[in-house]
Coordinates of C-alpha atoms in Angstrom, one line a residue:
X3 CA -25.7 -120.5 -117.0
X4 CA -27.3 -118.8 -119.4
X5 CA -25.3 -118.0 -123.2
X6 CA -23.4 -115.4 -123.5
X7 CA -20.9 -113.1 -126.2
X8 CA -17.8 -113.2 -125.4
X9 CA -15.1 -110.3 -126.5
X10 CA -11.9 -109.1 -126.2
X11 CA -10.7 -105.4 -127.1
X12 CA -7.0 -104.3 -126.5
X13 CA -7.7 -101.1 -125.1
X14 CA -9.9 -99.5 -122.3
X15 CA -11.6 -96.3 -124.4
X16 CA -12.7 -99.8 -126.8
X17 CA -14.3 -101.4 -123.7
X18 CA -15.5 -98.5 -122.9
X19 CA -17.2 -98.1 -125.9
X20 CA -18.5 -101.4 -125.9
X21 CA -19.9 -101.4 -122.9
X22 CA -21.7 -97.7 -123.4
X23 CA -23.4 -99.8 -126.9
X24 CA -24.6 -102.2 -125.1
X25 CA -26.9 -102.1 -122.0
X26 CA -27.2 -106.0 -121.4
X27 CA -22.9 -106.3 -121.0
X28 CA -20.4 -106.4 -118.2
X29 CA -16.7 -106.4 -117.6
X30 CA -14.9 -109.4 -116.8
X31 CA -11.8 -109.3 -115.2
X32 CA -11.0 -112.2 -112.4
X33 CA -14.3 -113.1 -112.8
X34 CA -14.5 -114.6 -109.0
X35 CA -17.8 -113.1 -108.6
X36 CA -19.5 -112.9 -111.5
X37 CA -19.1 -115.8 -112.7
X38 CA -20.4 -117.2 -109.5
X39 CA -23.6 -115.1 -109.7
X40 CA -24.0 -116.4 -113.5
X41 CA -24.3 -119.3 -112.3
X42 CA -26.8 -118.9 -110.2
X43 CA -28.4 -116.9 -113.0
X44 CA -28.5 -113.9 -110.6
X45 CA -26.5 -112.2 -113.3
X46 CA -27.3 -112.7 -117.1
X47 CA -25.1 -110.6 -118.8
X48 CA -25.8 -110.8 -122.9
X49 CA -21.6 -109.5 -123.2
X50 CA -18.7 -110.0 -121.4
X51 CA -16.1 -107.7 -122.2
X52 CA -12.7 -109.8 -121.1
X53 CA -10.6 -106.4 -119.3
X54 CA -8.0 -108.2 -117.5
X55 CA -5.1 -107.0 -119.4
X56 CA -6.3 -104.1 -120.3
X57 CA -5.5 -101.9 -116.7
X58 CA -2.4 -102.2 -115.1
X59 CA -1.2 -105.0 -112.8
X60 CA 1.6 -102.9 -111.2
X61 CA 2.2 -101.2 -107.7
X62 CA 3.8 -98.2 -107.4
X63 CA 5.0 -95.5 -105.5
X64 CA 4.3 -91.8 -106.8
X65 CA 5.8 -89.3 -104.7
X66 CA 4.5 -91.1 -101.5
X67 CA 0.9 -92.1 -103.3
X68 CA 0.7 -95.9 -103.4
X69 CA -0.7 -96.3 -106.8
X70 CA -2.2 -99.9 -107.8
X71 CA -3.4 -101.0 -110.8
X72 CA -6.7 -102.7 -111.3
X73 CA -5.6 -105.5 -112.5
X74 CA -3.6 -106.8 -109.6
X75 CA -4.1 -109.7 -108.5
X76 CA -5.3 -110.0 -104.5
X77 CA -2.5 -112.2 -103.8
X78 CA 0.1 -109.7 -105.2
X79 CA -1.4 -107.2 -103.1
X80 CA -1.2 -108.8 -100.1
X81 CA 2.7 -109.9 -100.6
X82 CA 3.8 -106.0 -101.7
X83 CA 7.2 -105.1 -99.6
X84 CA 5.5 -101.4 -100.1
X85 CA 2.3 -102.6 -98.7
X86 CA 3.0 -104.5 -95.5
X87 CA 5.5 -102.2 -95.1
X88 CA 3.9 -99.1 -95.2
X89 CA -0.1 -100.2 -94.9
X90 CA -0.1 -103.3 -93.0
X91 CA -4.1 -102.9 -92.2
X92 CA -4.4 -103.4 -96.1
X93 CA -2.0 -106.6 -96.3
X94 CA -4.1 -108.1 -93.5
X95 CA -7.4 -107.1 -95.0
X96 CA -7.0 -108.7 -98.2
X97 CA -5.3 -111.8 -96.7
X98 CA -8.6 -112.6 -94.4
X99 CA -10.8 -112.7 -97.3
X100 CA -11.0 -116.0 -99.4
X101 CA -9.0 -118.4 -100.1
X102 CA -5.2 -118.7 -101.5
X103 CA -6.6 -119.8 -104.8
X104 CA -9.5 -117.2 -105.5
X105 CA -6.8 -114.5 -104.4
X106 CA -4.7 -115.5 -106.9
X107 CA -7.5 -114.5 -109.5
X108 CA -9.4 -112.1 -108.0
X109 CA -8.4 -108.7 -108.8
X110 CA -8.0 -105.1 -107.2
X111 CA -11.4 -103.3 -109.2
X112 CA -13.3 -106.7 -109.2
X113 CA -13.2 -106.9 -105.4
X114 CA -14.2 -103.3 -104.6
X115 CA -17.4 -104.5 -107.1
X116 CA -18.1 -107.7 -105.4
X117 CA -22.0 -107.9 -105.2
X118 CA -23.2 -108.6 -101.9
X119 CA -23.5 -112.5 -100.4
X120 CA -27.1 -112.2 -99.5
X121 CA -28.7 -115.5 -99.9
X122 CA -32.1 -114.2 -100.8
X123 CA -29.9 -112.3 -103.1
X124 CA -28.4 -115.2 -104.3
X125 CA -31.4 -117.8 -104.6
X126 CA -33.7 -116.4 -107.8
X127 CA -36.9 -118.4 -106.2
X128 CA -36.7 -115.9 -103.7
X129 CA -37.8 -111.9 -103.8
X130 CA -35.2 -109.7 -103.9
X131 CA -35.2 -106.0 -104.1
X132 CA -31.5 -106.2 -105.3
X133 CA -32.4 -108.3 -108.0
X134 CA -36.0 -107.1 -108.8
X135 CA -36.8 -103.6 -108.1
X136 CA -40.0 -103.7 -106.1
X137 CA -40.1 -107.3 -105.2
X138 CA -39.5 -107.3 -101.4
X139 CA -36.8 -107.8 -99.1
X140 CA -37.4 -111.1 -97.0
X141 CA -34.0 -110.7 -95.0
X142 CA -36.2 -108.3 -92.5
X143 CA -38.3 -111.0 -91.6
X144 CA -36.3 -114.1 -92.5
X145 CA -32.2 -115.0 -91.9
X146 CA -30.5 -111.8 -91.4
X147 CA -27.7 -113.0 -88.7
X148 CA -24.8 -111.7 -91.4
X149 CA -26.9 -108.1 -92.3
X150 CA -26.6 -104.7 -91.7
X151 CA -27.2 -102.8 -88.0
X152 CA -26.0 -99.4 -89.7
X153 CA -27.5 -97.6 -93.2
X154 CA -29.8 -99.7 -94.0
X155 CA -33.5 -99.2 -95.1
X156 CA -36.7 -101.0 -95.6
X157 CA -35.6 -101.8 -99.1
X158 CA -32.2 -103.5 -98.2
X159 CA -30.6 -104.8 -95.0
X160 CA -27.7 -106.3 -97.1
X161 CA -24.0 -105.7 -96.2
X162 CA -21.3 -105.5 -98.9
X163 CA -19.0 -108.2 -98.1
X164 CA -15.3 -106.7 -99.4
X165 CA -12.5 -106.8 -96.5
X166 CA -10.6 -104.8 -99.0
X167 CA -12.6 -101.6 -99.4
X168 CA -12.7 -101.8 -95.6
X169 CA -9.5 -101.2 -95.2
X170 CA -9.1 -99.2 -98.2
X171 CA -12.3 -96.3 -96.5
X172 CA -10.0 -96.2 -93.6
X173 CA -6.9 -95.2 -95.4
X174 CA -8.6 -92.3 -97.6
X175 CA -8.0 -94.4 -100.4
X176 CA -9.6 -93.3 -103.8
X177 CA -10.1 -94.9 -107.2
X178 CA -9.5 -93.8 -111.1
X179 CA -11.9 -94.3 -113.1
X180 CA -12.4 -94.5 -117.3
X181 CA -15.9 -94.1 -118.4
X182 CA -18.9 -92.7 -121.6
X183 CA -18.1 -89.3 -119.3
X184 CA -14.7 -89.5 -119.6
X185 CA -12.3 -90.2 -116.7
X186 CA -12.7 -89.1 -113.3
X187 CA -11.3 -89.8 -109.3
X188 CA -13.9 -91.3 -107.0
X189 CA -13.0 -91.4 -102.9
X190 CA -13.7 -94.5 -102.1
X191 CA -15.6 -93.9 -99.3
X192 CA -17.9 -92.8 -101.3
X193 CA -17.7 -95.7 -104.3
X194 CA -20.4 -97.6 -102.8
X195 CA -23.8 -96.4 -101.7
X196 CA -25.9 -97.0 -98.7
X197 CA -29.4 -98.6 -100.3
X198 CA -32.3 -96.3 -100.1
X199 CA -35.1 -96.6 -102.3
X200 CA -32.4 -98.5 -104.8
X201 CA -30.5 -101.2 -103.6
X202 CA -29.9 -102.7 -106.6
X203 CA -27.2 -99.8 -107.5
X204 CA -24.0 -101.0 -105.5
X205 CA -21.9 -97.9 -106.2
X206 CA -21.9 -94.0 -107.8
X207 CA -20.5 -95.9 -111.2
X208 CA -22.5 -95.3 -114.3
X209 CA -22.6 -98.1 -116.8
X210 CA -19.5 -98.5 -118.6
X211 CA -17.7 -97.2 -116.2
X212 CA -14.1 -99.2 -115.2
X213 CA -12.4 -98.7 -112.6
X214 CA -8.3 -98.2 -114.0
X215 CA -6.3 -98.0 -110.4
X216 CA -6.6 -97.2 -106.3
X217 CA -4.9 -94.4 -104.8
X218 CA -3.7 -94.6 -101.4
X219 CA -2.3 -91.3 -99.8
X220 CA 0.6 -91.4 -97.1
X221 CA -0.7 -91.8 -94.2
X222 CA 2.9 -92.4 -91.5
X223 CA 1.2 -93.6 -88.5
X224 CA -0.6 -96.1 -90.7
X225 CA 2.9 -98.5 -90.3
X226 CA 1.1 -99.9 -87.2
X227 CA -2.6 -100.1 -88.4
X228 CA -4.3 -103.4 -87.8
X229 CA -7.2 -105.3 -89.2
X230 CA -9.4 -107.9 -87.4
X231 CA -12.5 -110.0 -88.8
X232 CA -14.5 -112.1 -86.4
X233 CA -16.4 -115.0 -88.6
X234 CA -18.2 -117.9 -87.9
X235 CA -14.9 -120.3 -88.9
X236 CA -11.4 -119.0 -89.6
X237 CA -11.4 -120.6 -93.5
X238 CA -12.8 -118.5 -95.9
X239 CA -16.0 -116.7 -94.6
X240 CA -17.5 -113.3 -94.8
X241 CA -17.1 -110.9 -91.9
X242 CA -19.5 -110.6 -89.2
X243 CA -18.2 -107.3 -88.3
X244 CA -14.5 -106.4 -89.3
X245 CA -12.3 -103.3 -88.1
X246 CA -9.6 -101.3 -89.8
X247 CA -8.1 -99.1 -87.5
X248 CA -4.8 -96.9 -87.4
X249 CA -3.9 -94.7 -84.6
X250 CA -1.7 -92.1 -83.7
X251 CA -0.6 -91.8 -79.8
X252 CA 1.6 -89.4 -78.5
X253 CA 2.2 -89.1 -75.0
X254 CA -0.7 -90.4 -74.0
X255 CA -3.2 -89.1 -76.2
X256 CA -4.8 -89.7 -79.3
X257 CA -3.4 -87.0 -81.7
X258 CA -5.3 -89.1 -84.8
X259 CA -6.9 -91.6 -85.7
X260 CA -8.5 -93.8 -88.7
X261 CA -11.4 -96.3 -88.5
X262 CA -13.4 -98.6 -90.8
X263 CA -16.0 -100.9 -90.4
X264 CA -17.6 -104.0 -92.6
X265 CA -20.3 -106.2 -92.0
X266 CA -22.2 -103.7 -90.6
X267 CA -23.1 -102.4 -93.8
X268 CA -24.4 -101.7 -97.3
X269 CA -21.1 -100.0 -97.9
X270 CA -17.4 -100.2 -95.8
X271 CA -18.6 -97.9 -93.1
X272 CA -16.3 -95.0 -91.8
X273 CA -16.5 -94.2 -88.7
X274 CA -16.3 -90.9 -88.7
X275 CA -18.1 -90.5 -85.7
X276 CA -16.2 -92.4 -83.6
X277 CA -13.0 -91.1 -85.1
X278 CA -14.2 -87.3 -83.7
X279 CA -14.2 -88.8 -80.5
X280 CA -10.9 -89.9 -80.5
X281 CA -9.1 -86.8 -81.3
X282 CA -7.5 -85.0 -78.9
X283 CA -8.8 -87.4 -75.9
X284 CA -6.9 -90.1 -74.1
X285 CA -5.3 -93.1 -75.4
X286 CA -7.1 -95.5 -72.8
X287 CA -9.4 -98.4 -73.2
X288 CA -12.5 -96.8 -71.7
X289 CA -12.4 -93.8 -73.9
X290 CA -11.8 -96.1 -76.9
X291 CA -15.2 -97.4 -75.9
X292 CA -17.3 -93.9 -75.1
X293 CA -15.9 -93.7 -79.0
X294 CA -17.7 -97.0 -80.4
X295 CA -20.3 -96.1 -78.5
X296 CA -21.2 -93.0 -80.0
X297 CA -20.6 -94.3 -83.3
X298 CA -23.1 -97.2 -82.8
X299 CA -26.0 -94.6 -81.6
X300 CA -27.2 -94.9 -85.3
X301 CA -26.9 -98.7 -85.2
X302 CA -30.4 -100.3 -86.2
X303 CA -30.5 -103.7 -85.9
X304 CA -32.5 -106.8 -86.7
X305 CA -33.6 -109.1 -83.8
X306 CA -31.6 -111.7 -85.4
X307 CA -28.5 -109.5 -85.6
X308 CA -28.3 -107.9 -82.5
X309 CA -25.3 -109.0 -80.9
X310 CA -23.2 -107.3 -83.2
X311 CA -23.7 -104.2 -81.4
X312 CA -21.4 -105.4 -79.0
X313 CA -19.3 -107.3 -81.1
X314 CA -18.7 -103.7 -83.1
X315 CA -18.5 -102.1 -79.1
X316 CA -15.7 -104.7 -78.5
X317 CA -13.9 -105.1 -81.6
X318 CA -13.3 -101.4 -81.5
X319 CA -11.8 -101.3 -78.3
X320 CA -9.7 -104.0 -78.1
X321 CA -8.3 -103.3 -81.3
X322 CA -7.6 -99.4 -80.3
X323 CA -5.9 -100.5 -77.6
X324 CA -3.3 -103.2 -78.8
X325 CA -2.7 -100.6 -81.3
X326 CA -2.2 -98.2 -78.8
X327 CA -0.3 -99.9 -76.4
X328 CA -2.6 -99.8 -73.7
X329 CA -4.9 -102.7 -71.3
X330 CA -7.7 -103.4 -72.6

């Protein structure tokens, strides 16, 4: 690991300020990530700007908007009474990714920032357009089982690895945000960017920008939303392909519905397509299907990475129709 300032301000305008100063400086908050990636040497941030306590680490309800701070902690997110209550898929989400002790640090803005788990990403012998501009991407050609079959590009085949923001995309979530610009509401949906000509910009944020809290609408028929991850082992692993899915049936047909993917990815993917087809049709296994289908029509994979076409195909369905009530 390579030295670095530390500093701690007592406000977020001061981090803020910081932060805009100084090019070569990050936040720090759980620091499950980062720190990780420093040391690596992947990330060699000259200043760390500690902003755990400066965001809240409370959950509330605002007039029916699920409000949580920043600050809180994975773990405490996952527990909420409002939460699994009222947004199970998120509860779920959160409690398939890591472990009990990482999500007892990790916080609510770190995780939507995770940087992706590539290993090229990861290893600094390697080229990496993520890391170097320009360099190459040898995921196309090498190990790409874990990457992308939808938005991806020559540049990048990465996938962003949160279980989180999946959930989160799916349930019209959005994020507050304090930055050199002043403060402003991002959807989340679209926080994170597919990769382009510039993989190595994750998300819309400019630098200095922190995110402050996540807004989460009401949503009713979200009470019996689900998420499901398939993964090579059932401890702590990234997703191969995750769903977040929340559906509303009434007699017999889909009156709405809500649908997320990860793995798949640069960003959590909404499946907006798929969700079009739902609408208005029938709540039965085989039209849950026609809808994955025509969502994955813009799937692109790797020769390496195939099978998640069907995995996606699959995972869809079957989770549509538990949901729904219906044989698979």
């Amino acid at each position: 690991m390579r030295p670095f300032h530390y500093e701690r301000v007592f406000d977020v305008d001061s981090a803020v300020s910081v932060l805009a100063e100084t090019p070569g400086a990050e936040y720090l908050a759980g620091g499950t990530n980062l720190v990780d990636l420093m040391k690596l040497e992947v990330a060699a941030p000259e200043v760390l700007v500690d902003v755990r306590r400066l965001t809240s680490d409370e959950i509330e309800d605002r007039d029916g908007i699920l409000r949580i701070g920043a600050s809180v902690t994975n773990s405490r997110l996952a527990a909420d009474p409002l939460v699994r209550e009222r947004f199970p898929v998120l509860s779920q989400a959160v409690l398939a990714g890591a472990s009990p002790q990482l999500r007892n640090l990790a916080t609510t803005g770190g995780n939507l920032l995770q940087r992706t788990r590539c290993g090229y990403f990861q290893d600094v012998s390697t080229p990496c357009n993520k890391r170097e501009p320009g360099s190459g991407c040898p995921a196309r050609e090498g190990f790409h089982r874990e990457h992308a079959i939808l938005g991806a590009s020559r540049s990048c085949v990465a996938t962003h690895p949160s279980d989180m923001a999946v959930a989160l995309v799916a349930l019209d979530a959005s994020v507050n945000t304090t930055g050199p610009s002043g403060r402003r509401r991002i959807d989340l949906v679209d926080l994170h960017r597919l990769p382009g000509d510039e993989p190595e910009r994750d998300t819309v944020l400019e630098h200095g920008e922190l995110i402050t809290s996540v807004e989460v609408p009401p949503l009713d028929f979200a009470v019996t939303s689900r998420y499901r991850k398939a993964r090579d082992r059932a401890s702590f692993a990234f997703a191969l392909v995750s769903v977040a899915a929340a559906v509303d049936v009434v007699d017999g047909e889909v009156r709405d519905a809500r649908l997320a993917l990860g793995g798949v990815a640069h960003k959590p993917w909404r499946a907006t397509t798929a969700e079009q087809r739902l609408r208005g049709g029938p709540a039965r296994a085989e039209a849950f299907r026609r809808a994955a289908e025509a969502e994955l029509e813009a799937a692109n994979p790797l020769p390496g990475n195939d099978f998640k076409v069907e995995l996606v195909r699959n995972m869809i369905t079957g989770t549509l129709a538990d949901l729904a009530g219906v044989p698979r």
